[in-house]
Amino acid sequence: LSVQPLLNQYIHWDSSASNMQDSTQHAQVKKEQSVYLMAHESEVTAAAFSEHEKQSMLCSCSEDAIVIWDVMGILSGAKSCGRSITCEWGTATYCVFDACAARIALCTGCEVVVLSVELGTVLAVLEGHHDTVNQCCFGGRSNHIISVSDDRSFKVWNLDTLEVEYQSGIVASCALLSVSVDREYDRFSIGSADSKVKVFQLNERDCHLLHSFDIASCVSKQLAVLNSEILKRQAKLAAPRVSSQPLWMRWMKEADDSQNSEAVSAGACYDCEASGHVEVAFSVIGLQFDIWKPNNPISVSESRVTPWITHAKHILFACTVQGIARICLQTQQILDFFSFRDVPEFSTSSQSVI
């Protein structure tokens, strides 16, 4: 899922139709409607919006082609709003634009392919990871690319000199799944499958660790405190119980009730009692610095996200399978955790197929 804050629109994918005439995609969009873009013959495996304010573009990838869409053209109802690039490097599982929307990086297998958006030509192929590259992102000055892989390492590539500027050792016990860059402070964060988040400072030919967080551990502690407060409130509100049973029978009943309440609480929070691994539910699959910028024309009240997502310089959002954690980098604490169970289902009554 890729979201562009400047557009209060949803864009869905439909890989079942392949009506392509002269490699040109057509669109007609009505206001406040969902948009279906049909251009690929096979399943769409990756999609990303550009961050450039004046050049709003969308890249979609599949096994057969890569399509660069003109987002503003789509919204204005232009007939020609996309162009295809033949995919010759395998299936891209992740894609990302640079800050100027001039280049796009694709994660394909163990490599990262850098393309020119305007020409559609290959600028560089970055190889060296020993396992699948899950995500990559452009650095603060757009001349760096940071890639994370299942081999539990990350690499910093210099696109000006076309060399590896930094390569880490094994920095986690599980695969690295996500990466995000804070261009203002030249730092980046990586997330792994064992619920760990690490923030590094990006220096010249060097990276050093700034912060480290364990999402599962911190959320578990917060939930334990919350559960204890709830139990205390319930105990205060409960009516006094008078029993004629022997003391040993009352102790056994209280112990059974306590175990049952703990099991219900843990099962409701994690849904992973069967496997016995709480960390699986908190694999960090996405990271983002400073989601809302001051020049964003869409206010928080108008957006369809939870109100606690507000602009702050030292806030990092970590997306897990269970929900989103809001992390303060100054205090090195998890401020709160937004569970996906609290998200209402959006209505899909207003849709247009293109």
Short mmCIF file of C-alpha atoms in Angstrom, two decimals, residues 67-190:
data_model
loop_
_atom_site.label_atom_id
_atom_site.label_comp_id
_atom_site.label_asym_id
_atom_site.label_seq_id
_atom_site.Cartn_x
_atom_site.Cartn_y
_atom_site.Cartn_z
CA VAL A 67 3.70 1.66 -15.54
CA ILE A 68 4.37 5.31 -14.67
CA TRP A 69 1.06 7.11 -14.08
CA ASP A 70 0.43 10.86 -14.13
CA VAL A 71 -1.65 11.26 -10.97
CA MET A 72 -2.79 14.82 -11.66
CA GLY A 73 -3.76 13.76 -15.17
CA ILE A 74 -5.83 10.94 -13.76
CA LEU A 75 -7.65 13.28 -11.38
CA SER A 76 -8.26 15.86 -14.11
CA GLY A 77 -9.70 13.23 -16.47
CA ALA A 78 -6.93 13.29 -19.10
CA LYS A 79 -7.09 10.56 -21.74
CA SER A 80 -3.40 9.70 -21.71
CA CYS A 81 -2.18 9.35 -18.15
CA GLY A 82 0.33 6.49 -18.13
CA ARG A 83 3.19 4.91 -20.02
CA SER A 84 4.61 1.41 -19.86
CA ILE A 85 8.19 0.26 -19.45
CA THR A 86 8.97 -3.30 -20.43
CA CYS A 87 10.17 -5.26 -17.41
CA GLU A 88 13.39 -7.15 -18.17
CA TRP A 89 14.76 -7.56 -14.64
CA GLY A 90 12.30 -9.94 -13.02
CA THR A 91 9.34 -9.17 -10.80
CA ALA A 92 9.72 -6.06 -8.65
CA THR A 93 8.48 -6.56 -5.09
CA TYR A 94 9.09 -2.95 -4.00
CA CYS A 95 9.55 0.41 -5.73
CA VAL A 96 10.32 3.96 -4.60
CA PHE A 97 10.86 7.37 -6.25
CA ASP A 98 13.69 9.75 -5.38
CA ALA A 99 12.92 13.22 -3.97
CA CYS A 100 12.89 14.85 -7.43
CA ALA A 101 10.80 12.11 -9.06
CA ALA A 102 13.58 11.71 -11.66
CA ARG A 103 14.61 8.17 -10.74
CA ILE A 104 12.90 5.10 -9.38
CA ALA A 105 14.48 2.13 -7.59
CA LEU A 106 13.07 -1.40 -7.89
CA CYS A 107 13.77 -4.36 -5.60
CA THR A 108 14.03 -7.47 -7.76
CA GLY A 109 15.34 -10.60 -6.07
CA CYS A 110 18.78 -9.93 -4.59
CA GLU A 111 19.31 -6.77 -6.65
CA VAL A 112 18.19 -3.14 -6.80
CA VAL A 113 17.55 -1.68 -10.27
CA VAL A 114 17.62 2.13 -10.69
CA LEU A 115 15.65 3.52 -13.64
CA SER A 116 15.29 6.92 -15.25
CA VAL A 117 11.64 7.97 -15.00
CA GLU A 118 11.78 10.11 -18.12
CA LEU A 119 13.67 7.73 -20.42
CA GLY A 120 12.83 4.38 -18.84
CA THR A 121 16.45 3.28 -19.13
CA VAL A 122 18.54 1.48 -16.53
CA LEU A 123 20.94 3.79 -14.69
CA ALA A 124 22.47 1.20 -12.36
CA VAL A 125 22.05 -2.34 -11.09
CA LEU A 126 23.09 -2.74 -7.44
CA GLU A 127 24.10 -6.28 -6.50
CA GLY A 128 25.77 -7.78 -3.47
CA HIS A 129 23.05 -8.94 -1.08
CA HIS A 130 23.01 -12.68 -0.45
CA ASP A 131 19.23 -12.93 -0.12
CA THR A 132 16.06 -11.15 -1.20
CA VAL A 133 16.10 -7.34 -0.99
CA ASN A 134 12.83 -6.38 0.73
CA GLN A 135 12.95 -2.58 0.59
CA CYS A 136 15.16 0.31 -0.42
CA CYS A 137 15.00 4.10 -0.25
CA PHE A 138 16.87 7.14 -1.50
CA GLY A 139 19.03 9.03 0.98
CA GLY A 140 18.82 12.66 2.07
CA ARG A 141 20.55 14.13 -0.97
CA SER A 142 19.11 11.51 -3.35
CA ASN A 143 22.60 10.35 -4.29
CA HIS A 144 22.43 7.43 -1.87
CA ILE A 145 20.28 4.32 -1.79
CA ILE A 146 19.85 2.25 1.36
CA SER A 147 18.74 -1.36 0.90
CA VAL A 148 17.68 -3.98 3.47
CA SER A 149 17.56 -7.70 2.87
CA ASP A 150 16.62 -11.11 4.19
CA ASP A 151 20.36 -11.66 4.75
CA ARG A 152 19.93 -9.45 7.88
CA SER A 153 22.22 -6.69 6.61
CA PHE A 154 21.85 -3.28 4.98
CA LYS A 155 23.97 -1.50 2.39
CA VAL A 156 24.45 2.18 1.49
CA TRP A 157 25.08 2.75 -2.23
CA ASN A 158 26.51 5.96 -3.72
CA LEU A 159 24.90 6.64 -7.11
CA ASP A 160 27.38 9.42 -7.98
CA THR A 161 30.48 7.26 -7.65
CA LEU A 162 28.62 3.98 -8.37
CA GLU A 163 30.13 2.14 -5.43
CA VAL A 164 29.12 0.63 -2.10
CA GLU A 165 29.72 3.36 0.47
CA TYR A 166 28.88 1.25 3.52
CA GLN A 167 27.86 -2.35 4.13
CA SER A 168 26.85 -3.59 7.54
CA GLY A 169 27.36 -6.93 9.14
CA ILE A 170 24.45 -8.94 10.52
CA VAL A 171 22.49 -6.38 12.56
CA ALA A 172 19.42 -8.45 13.54
CA SER A 173 18.45 -11.99 14.41
CA CYS A 174 15.77 -12.03 11.70
CA ALA A 175 15.28 -10.63 8.18
CA LEU A 176 15.28 -6.86 7.68
CA LEU A 177 11.89 -5.94 6.21
CA SER A 178 11.63 -2.14 6.07
CA VAL A 179 13.67 1.06 5.81
CA SER A 180 12.85 4.78 5.95
CA VAL A 181 14.99 7.93 5.63
CA ASP A 182 14.71 11.22 7.50
CA ARG A 183 16.23 13.60 4.94
CA GLU A 184 16.22 16.58 7.29
CA TYR A 185 18.54 14.96 9.84
CA ASP A 186 20.42 12.47 7.59
CA ARG A 187 19.27 9.47 9.56
CA PHE A 188 17.44 6.30 8.64
CA SER A 189 15.58 3.52 10.41
CA ILE A 190 15.37 -0.19 9.69
#
